[in-house]
Structures are given as structure tokens and as C-alpha cells.
Amino acid sequence: MAEQRKFSGIPTGVMAFIPWVVFGLASGFNHWRVATGGGLILCLVYLAVLVRRGISIKLIDWTTLTIFVIGAVLMFGVRSTIFPIYSAVLIWSCFAITAWSSVLVGRPFTTAYARENAPPEFWEHPVFIRLNLLMTLVWCGLMTVNIGFAVIGVILGGNLAKPLLSFGVPTVLLVLGFVFNGRFPARYLARSGFQIPATSAPAA
């Protein structure tokens, strides 16, 4: 599986962030067409790599593609002047809607990632289901909070407040979210009295 998750020596997990790195850098210099167009192309390349390697495309991947398609249409097709202002609000709203929707339909999005590491016999276990519900709810909250920061950034505006609240603070929260991903599953399993090999412990 480790071999399948790499492409030209680059882990697919890292590749997933490359479109956003390009988007962040280009938009930071006010090159919004480069940001959306480049992000869209790199997102498509990433999805193609997943398909080629036999790795399932997750709900969050489709959401990312949707965001870049919307951005590209607005910047290239409509030549929107609104997208650069509200881009962060749109991005976090899309992710939050996706995350909350996955909970509402009974398929928390973190489950797809957890199944890549957990043995199949664990997938229907109540502990596994509860664990992923809790993890997804944490991400739902994080993404919803980031919408609030993005909205405040738009309201305050300026060269400091907007990038700080639209990019800086949400990035810190994302890092904390990934730290949570790395630590919470093992602790939850331990508290639940369920033993599973450490290499198989589910993580988003």
C-alpha cells in the first residue's frame, strides 16, 4: 500500500496540498487566474494519480475539485471581481457543507480514510463507527469556525486582518486538526478497551 500512495517519490498526501499551495501563493500576489487555473490543473493531476494508483477518490477530494472548478469559472468565464474577496468564505463553506452532509447521511467522511488503515473486520464495529463520527464532528466544527474567521476577515478587510483571518488562523487550526488525527484514535481505542495493532489504528 505504501508503494501505491507515492508518485515519483512524492506521497499522495503531500500532493493533495500542492494545488492549495499554488492557490495560496498566487492569490497572495493577486494573481487569481493563476491561482484558480493552476489549482484546478494540479487538482486534476492529483486525482489522475489516485486513479492510476488504484487509490479511491475521497469526498474531500471531490469537494476540492468542485471549489477549483467554481473558482476557475468565476475568474475565467465570468471574470468575477467578487471571488477574490469572498474566496475564503466560499472555500470553507464548501468544506463545512461537505463535512456536515456526510454526518447527516450517516457516512462520516473520515471513515474512508480510516478504512485504508483499519482491517475490514473492524469497519462495522460500533467503536470504529463512533470513533469516526466523533472525528468528523471535530472537523465539522473546525471548518465551521473557519467560515466565521473568513467572514470576519472580509468585514475587517485590510492588508493584515484579511490574510490573517482568512489564511493564517485557519492554517493553524488545520495543523491542530491533523495533530488531533494522529493522537485521538489510539487514545479513544484505549479508553474503549478495544485493542487493535498500532499500525492498523484508524486515522483520518
mmCIF file of C-alpha atoms in Angstrom:
data_model
loop_
_atom_site.group_PDB
_atom_site.id
_atom_site.type_symbol
_atom_site.label_atom_id
_atom_site.label_comp_id
_atom_site.label_asym_id
_atom_site.label_seq_id
_atom_site.Cartn_x
_atom_site.Cartn_y
_atom_site.Cartn_z
ATOM 1 C CA MET A 1 0.000 0.000 0.000
ATOM 2 C CA ALA A 2 2.886 2.366 0.760
ATOM 3 C CA GLU A 3 4.086 1.937 -2.795
ATOM 4 C CA GLN A 4 0.633 2.752 -4.166
ATOM 5 C CA ARG A 5 0.466 6.014 -2.260
ATOM 6 C CA LYS A 6 3.524 7.537 -3.879
ATOM 7 C CA PHE A 7 4.022 9.064 -7.278
ATOM 8 C CA SER A 8 7.524 9.905 -8.438
ATOM 9 C CA GLY A 9 8.651 9.753 -4.804
ATOM 10 C CA ILE A 10 6.001 12.214 -3.616
ATOM 11 C CA PRO A 11 3.394 10.817 -1.174
ATOM 12 C CA THR A 12 -0.147 11.410 -2.391
ATOM 13 C CA GLY A 13 -0.954 13.025 0.947
ATOM 14 C CA VAL A 14 1.573 15.728 0.131
ATOM 15 C CA MET A 15 0.346 16.028 -3.443
ATOM 16 C CA ALA A 16 -3.151 16.790 -2.143
ATOM 17 C CA PHE A 17 -1.873 20.072 -0.717
ATOM 18 C CA ILE A 18 0.096 21.221 -3.765
ATOM 19 C CA PRO A 19 -2.958 22.788 -5.510
ATOM 20 C CA TRP A 20 -3.660 24.757 -2.336
ATOM 21 C CA VAL A 21 -0.052 25.887 -2.034
ATOM 22 C CA VAL A 22 -0.202 27.229 -5.592
ATOM 23 C CA PHE A 23 -3.570 28.821 -4.895
ATOM 24 C CA GLY A 24 -2.305 30.478 -1.718
ATOM 25 C CA LEU A 25 0.882 31.828 -3.264
ATOM 26 C CA ALA A 26 -0.728 33.085 -6.465
ATOM 27 C CA SER A 27 -3.734 34.629 -4.747
ATOM 28 C CA GLY A 28 -1.398 36.245 -2.214
ATOM 29 C CA PHE A 29 0.182 38.153 -5.107
ATOM 30 C CA ASN A 30 -3.280 38.909 -6.504
ATOM 31 C CA HIS A 31 -2.885 36.551 -9.489
ATOM 32 C CA TRP A 32 -6.308 34.991 -9.168
ATOM 33 C CA ARG A 33 -6.457 33.395 -12.592
ATOM 34 C CA VAL A 34 -3.170 31.652 -11.946
ATOM 35 C CA ALA A 35 -4.450 30.641 -8.525
ATOM 36 C CA THR A 36 -7.685 29.098 -9.766
ATOM 37 C CA GLY A 37 -6.448 27.798 -13.111
ATOM 38 C CA GLY A 38 -3.218 26.383 -11.721
ATOM 39 C CA GLY A 39 -5.016 24.930 -8.728
ATOM 40 C CA LEU A 40 -7.575 23.250 -10.966
ATOM 41 C CA ILE A 41 -4.949 21.716 -13.236
ATOM 42 C CA LEU A 42 -2.908 20.409 -10.302
ATOM 43 C CA CYS A 43 -6.043 19.074 -8.636
ATOM 44 C CA LEU A 44 -6.903 17.132 -11.805
ATOM 45 C CA VAL A 45 -3.347 15.781 -11.944
ATOM 46 C CA TYR A 46 -3.645 14.671 -8.328
ATOM 47 C CA LEU A 47 -6.941 12.882 -8.974
ATOM 48 C CA ALA A 48 -5.456 11.213 -12.043
ATOM 49 C CA VAL A 49 -2.578 9.938 -9.914
ATOM 50 C CA LEU A 50 -5.057 8.483 -7.417
ATOM 51 C CA VAL A 51 -6.927 6.683 -10.189
ATOM 52 C CA ARG A 52 -3.705 5.407 -11.734
ATOM 53 C CA ARG A 53 -2.517 4.050 -8.398
ATOM 54 C CA GLY A 54 -5.852 2.447 -7.576
ATOM 55 C CA ILE A 55 -6.500 4.737 -4.621
ATOM 56 C CA SER A 56 -10.105 5.734 -4.060
ATOM 57 C CA ILE A 57 -11.045 9.374 -4.562
ATOM 58 C CA LYS A 58 -12.488 10.672 -1.311
ATOM 59 C CA LEU A 59 -15.358 13.069 -0.690
ATOM 60 C CA ILE A 60 -12.937 15.824 0.319
ATOM 61 C CA ASP A 61 -11.048 15.349 -2.957
ATOM 62 C CA TRP A 62 -14.261 15.873 -4.926
ATOM 63 C CA THR A 63 -15.008 18.946 -2.820
ATOM 64 C CA THR A 64 -11.578 20.378 -3.612
ATOM 65 C CA LEU A 65 -12.165 19.807 -7.318
ATOM 66 C CA THR A 66 -15.571 21.494 -7.070
ATOM 67 C CA ILE A 67 -14.047 24.537 -5.397
ATOM 68 C CA PHE A 68 -11.408 24.956 -8.089
ATOM 69 C CA VAL A 69 -13.974 24.467 -10.858
ATOM 70 C CA ILE A 70 -16.166 27.175 -9.325
ATOM 71 C CA GLY A 71 -13.175 29.473 -8.927
ATOM 72 C CA ALA A 72 -11.983 28.900 -12.497
ATOM 73 C CA VAL A 73 -15.444 29.520 -13.926
ATOM 74 C CA LEU A 74 -15.791 32.726 -11.942
ATOM 75 C CA MET A 75 -12.344 34.036 -12.853
ATOM 76 C CA PHE A 76 -12.101 32.910 -16.482
ATOM 77 C CA GLY A 77 -15.724 32.729 -17.547
ATOM 78 C CA VAL A 78 -17.478 35.449 -15.581
ATOM 79 C CA ARG A 79 -14.364 37.491 -14.771
ATOM 80 C CA SER A 80 -15.751 37.932 -11.292
ATOM 81 C CA THR A 81 -14.497 40.669 -9.002
ATOM 82 C CA ILE A 82 -16.313 39.104 -6.051
ATOM 83 C CA PHE A 83 -14.469 35.776 -5.855
ATOM 84 C CA PRO A 84 -11.151 37.311 -4.723
ATOM 85 C CA ILE A 85 -12.993 38.983 -1.859
ATOM 86 C CA TYR A 86 -15.075 36.034 -0.702
ATOM 87 C CA SER A 87 -12.876 33.132 -1.794
ATOM 88 C CA ALA A 88 -12.019 32.015 1.749
ATOM 89 C CA VAL A 89 -15.676 32.138 2.772
ATOM 90 C CA LEU A 90 -16.616 30.035 -0.260
ATOM 91 C CA ILE A 91 -13.831 27.520 0.314
ATOM 92 C CA TRP A 92 -14.587 26.877 3.968
ATOM 93 C CA SER A 93 -18.325 26.872 3.333
ATOM 94 C CA CYS A 94 -17.894 24.121 0.739
ATOM 95 C CA PHE A 95 -15.782 22.030 3.076
ATOM 96 C CA ALA A 96 -18.129 22.573 6.015
ATOM 97 C CA ILE A 97 -21.214 21.692 3.965
ATOM 98 C CA THR A 98 -19.476 18.539 2.750
ATOM 99 C CA ALA A 99 -18.428 17.505 6.248
ATOM 100 C CA TRP A 100 -21.810 18.158 7.861
ATOM 101 C CA SER A 101 -23.624 16.459 4.976
ATOM 102 C CA SER A 102 -21.524 13.325 5.427
ATOM 103 C CA VAL A 103 -22.684 13.187 9.054
ATOM 104 C CA LEU A 104 -26.324 13.821 8.170
ATOM 105 C CA VAL A 105 -26.395 10.949 5.664
ATOM 106 C CA GLY A 106 -24.700 8.641 8.148
ATOM 107 C CA ARG A 107 -21.377 8.335 6.321
ATOM 108 C CA PRO A 108 -18.801 10.489 8.186
ATOM 109 C CA PHE A 109 -16.109 11.430 5.687
ATOM 110 C CA THR A 110 -13.210 10.349 7.918
ATOM 111 C CA THR A 111 -14.395 6.747 7.614
ATOM 112 C CA ALA A 112 -12.998 6.480 4.079
ATOM 113 C CA TYR A 113 -9.529 7.399 5.328
ATOM 114 C CA ALA A 114 -9.771 5.171 8.399
ATOM 115 C CA ARG A 115 -10.672 2.129 6.312
ATOM 116 C CA GLU A 116 -7.358 2.395 4.491
ATOM 117 C CA ASN A 117 -5.549 1.538 7.722
ATOM 118 C CA ALA A 118 -8.060 -0.492 9.727
ATOM 119 C CA PRO A 119 -8.709 -4.192 8.983
ATOM 120 C CA PRO A 120 -12.068 -4.884 7.237
ATOM 121 C CA GLU A 121 -13.407 -6.822 10.223
ATOM 122 C CA PHE A 122 -13.196 -3.605 12.263
ATOM 123 C CA TRP A 123 -15.198 -1.437 9.827
ATOM 124 C CA GLU A 124 -18.641 -2.316 11.175
ATOM 125 C CA HIS A 125 -17.611 -2.373 14.817
ATOM 126 C CA PRO A 126 -19.509 0.168 16.980
ATOM 127 C CA VAL A 127 -16.218 1.546 18.297
ATOM 128 C CA PHE A 128 -14.951 2.218 14.769
ATOM 129 C CA ILE A 129 -18.227 3.861 13.764
ATOM 130 C CA ARG A 130 -18.348 6.028 16.887
ATOM 131 C CA LEU A 131 -14.699 6.978 16.553
ATOM 132 C CA ASN A 132 -15.140 8.276 13.031
ATOM 133 C CA LEU A 133 -18.335 10.103 13.908
ATOM 134 C CA LEU A 134 -16.513 11.964 16.665
ATOM 135 C CA MET A 135 -13.538 12.734 14.426
ATOM 136 C CA THR A 136 -15.764 14.005 11.645
ATOM 137 C CA LEU A 137 -17.696 16.196 14.079
ATOM 138 C CA VAL A 138 -14.433 17.765 15.218
ATOM 139 C CA TRP A 139 -13.599 18.588 11.598
ATOM 140 C CA CYS A 140 -17.124 19.897 11.049
ATOM 141 C CA GLY A 141 -16.604 22.281 13.942
ATOM 142 C CA LEU A 142 -13.162 23.321 12.728
ATOM 143 C CA MET A 143 -14.395 24.085 9.224
ATOM 144 C CA THR A 144 -17.418 25.967 10.531
ATOM 145 C CA VAL A 145 -15.222 28.082 12.793
ATOM 146 C CA ASN A 146 -13.010 28.868 9.811
ATOM 147 C CA ILE A 147 -16.044 30.215 7.951
ATOM 148 C CA GLY A 148 -16.528 32.631 10.818
ATOM 149 C CA PHE A 149 -12.907 33.772 10.691
ATOM 150 C CA ALA A 150 -13.126 34.223 6.928
ATOM 151 C CA VAL A 151 -16.282 36.319 7.249
ATOM 152 C CA ILE A 152 -14.674 38.499 9.926
ATOM 153 C CA GLY A 153 -11.648 38.895 7.653
ATOM 154 C CA VAL A 154 -13.875 40.157 4.834
ATOM 155 C CA ILE A 155 -15.654 42.576 7.173
ATOM 156 C CA LEU A 156 -12.449 43.989 8.636
ATOM 157 C CA GLY A 157 -10.540 43.939 5.356
ATOM 158 C CA GLY A 158 -7.091 45.461 5.208
ATOM 159 C CA ASN A 159 -3.684 44.059 4.352
ATOM 160 C CA LEU A 160 -3.284 42.380 7.734
ATOM 161 C CA ALA A 161 -6.672 41.329 9.104
ATOM 162 C CA LYS A 162 -7.966 39.650 5.951
ATOM 163 C CA PRO A 163 -4.967 37.377 5.250
ATOM 164 C CA LEU A 164 -4.536 36.671 8.948
ATOM 165 C CA LEU A 165 -8.141 35.615 9.480
ATOM 166 C CA SER A 166 -8.709 34.056 6.066
ATOM 167 C CA PHE A 167 -5.428 32.140 5.859
ATOM 168 C CA GLY A 168 -3.257 32.418 8.972
ATOM 169 C CA VAL A 169 -5.671 31.346 11.708
ATOM 170 C CA PRO A 170 -7.396 28.634 9.586
ATOM 171 C CA THR A 171 -3.979 27.162 8.755
ATOM 172 C CA VAL A 172 -3.128 26.925 12.446
ATOM 173 C CA LEU A 173 -6.447 25.209 13.093
ATOM 174 C CA LEU A 174 -5.768 22.770 10.247
ATOM 175 C CA VAL A 175 -2.424 21.846 11.790
ATOM 176 C CA LEU A 176 -4.146 21.265 15.122
ATOM 177 C CA GLY A 177 -6.714 19.146 13.309
ATOM 178 C CA PHE A 178 -4.038 16.904 11.853
ATOM 179 C CA VAL A 179 -2.358 16.637 15.262
ATOM 180 C CA PHE A 180 -5.743 15.553 16.609
ATOM 181 C CA ASN A 181 -5.981 12.955 13.814
ATOM 182 C CA GLY A 182 -2.661 11.498 14.838
ATOM 183 C CA ARG A 183 -3.368 11.238 18.558
ATOM 184 C CA PHE A 184 -7.079 10.823 19.170
ATOM 185 C CA PRO A 185 -7.765 7.399 17.556
ATOM 186 C CA ALA A 186 -5.274 5.477 19.682
ATOM 187 C CA ARG A 187 -6.436 7.207 22.861
ATOM 188 C CA TYR A 188 -10.086 6.615 22.082
ATOM 189 C CA LEU A 189 -9.484 2.950 21.330
ATOM 190 C CA ALA A 190 -7.561 2.580 24.580
ATOM 191 C CA ARG A 191 -10.365 4.203 26.591
ATOM 192 C CA SER A 192 -12.901 1.974 24.832
ATOM 193 C CA GLY A 193 -10.951 -1.130 25.799
ATOM 194 C CA PHE A 194 -10.648 -2.161 22.157
ATOM 195 C CA GLN A 195 -7.247 -3.432 21.124
ATOM 196 C CA ILE A 196 -6.065 -3.170 17.554
ATOM 197 C CA PRO A 197 -2.496 -3.277 16.202
ATOM 198 C CA ALA A 198 -0.949 0.190 16.282
ATOM 199 C CA THR A 199 -0.213 0.039 12.557
ATOM 200 C CA SER A 200 -3.895 -0.569 11.896
ATOM 201 C CA ALA A 201 -5.364 2.120 14.124
ATOM 202 C CA PRO A 202 -7.736 4.264 12.090
ATOM 203 C CA ALA A 203 -6.798 7.823 11.334
ATOM 204 C CA ALA A 204 -8.362 10.355 9.003
#
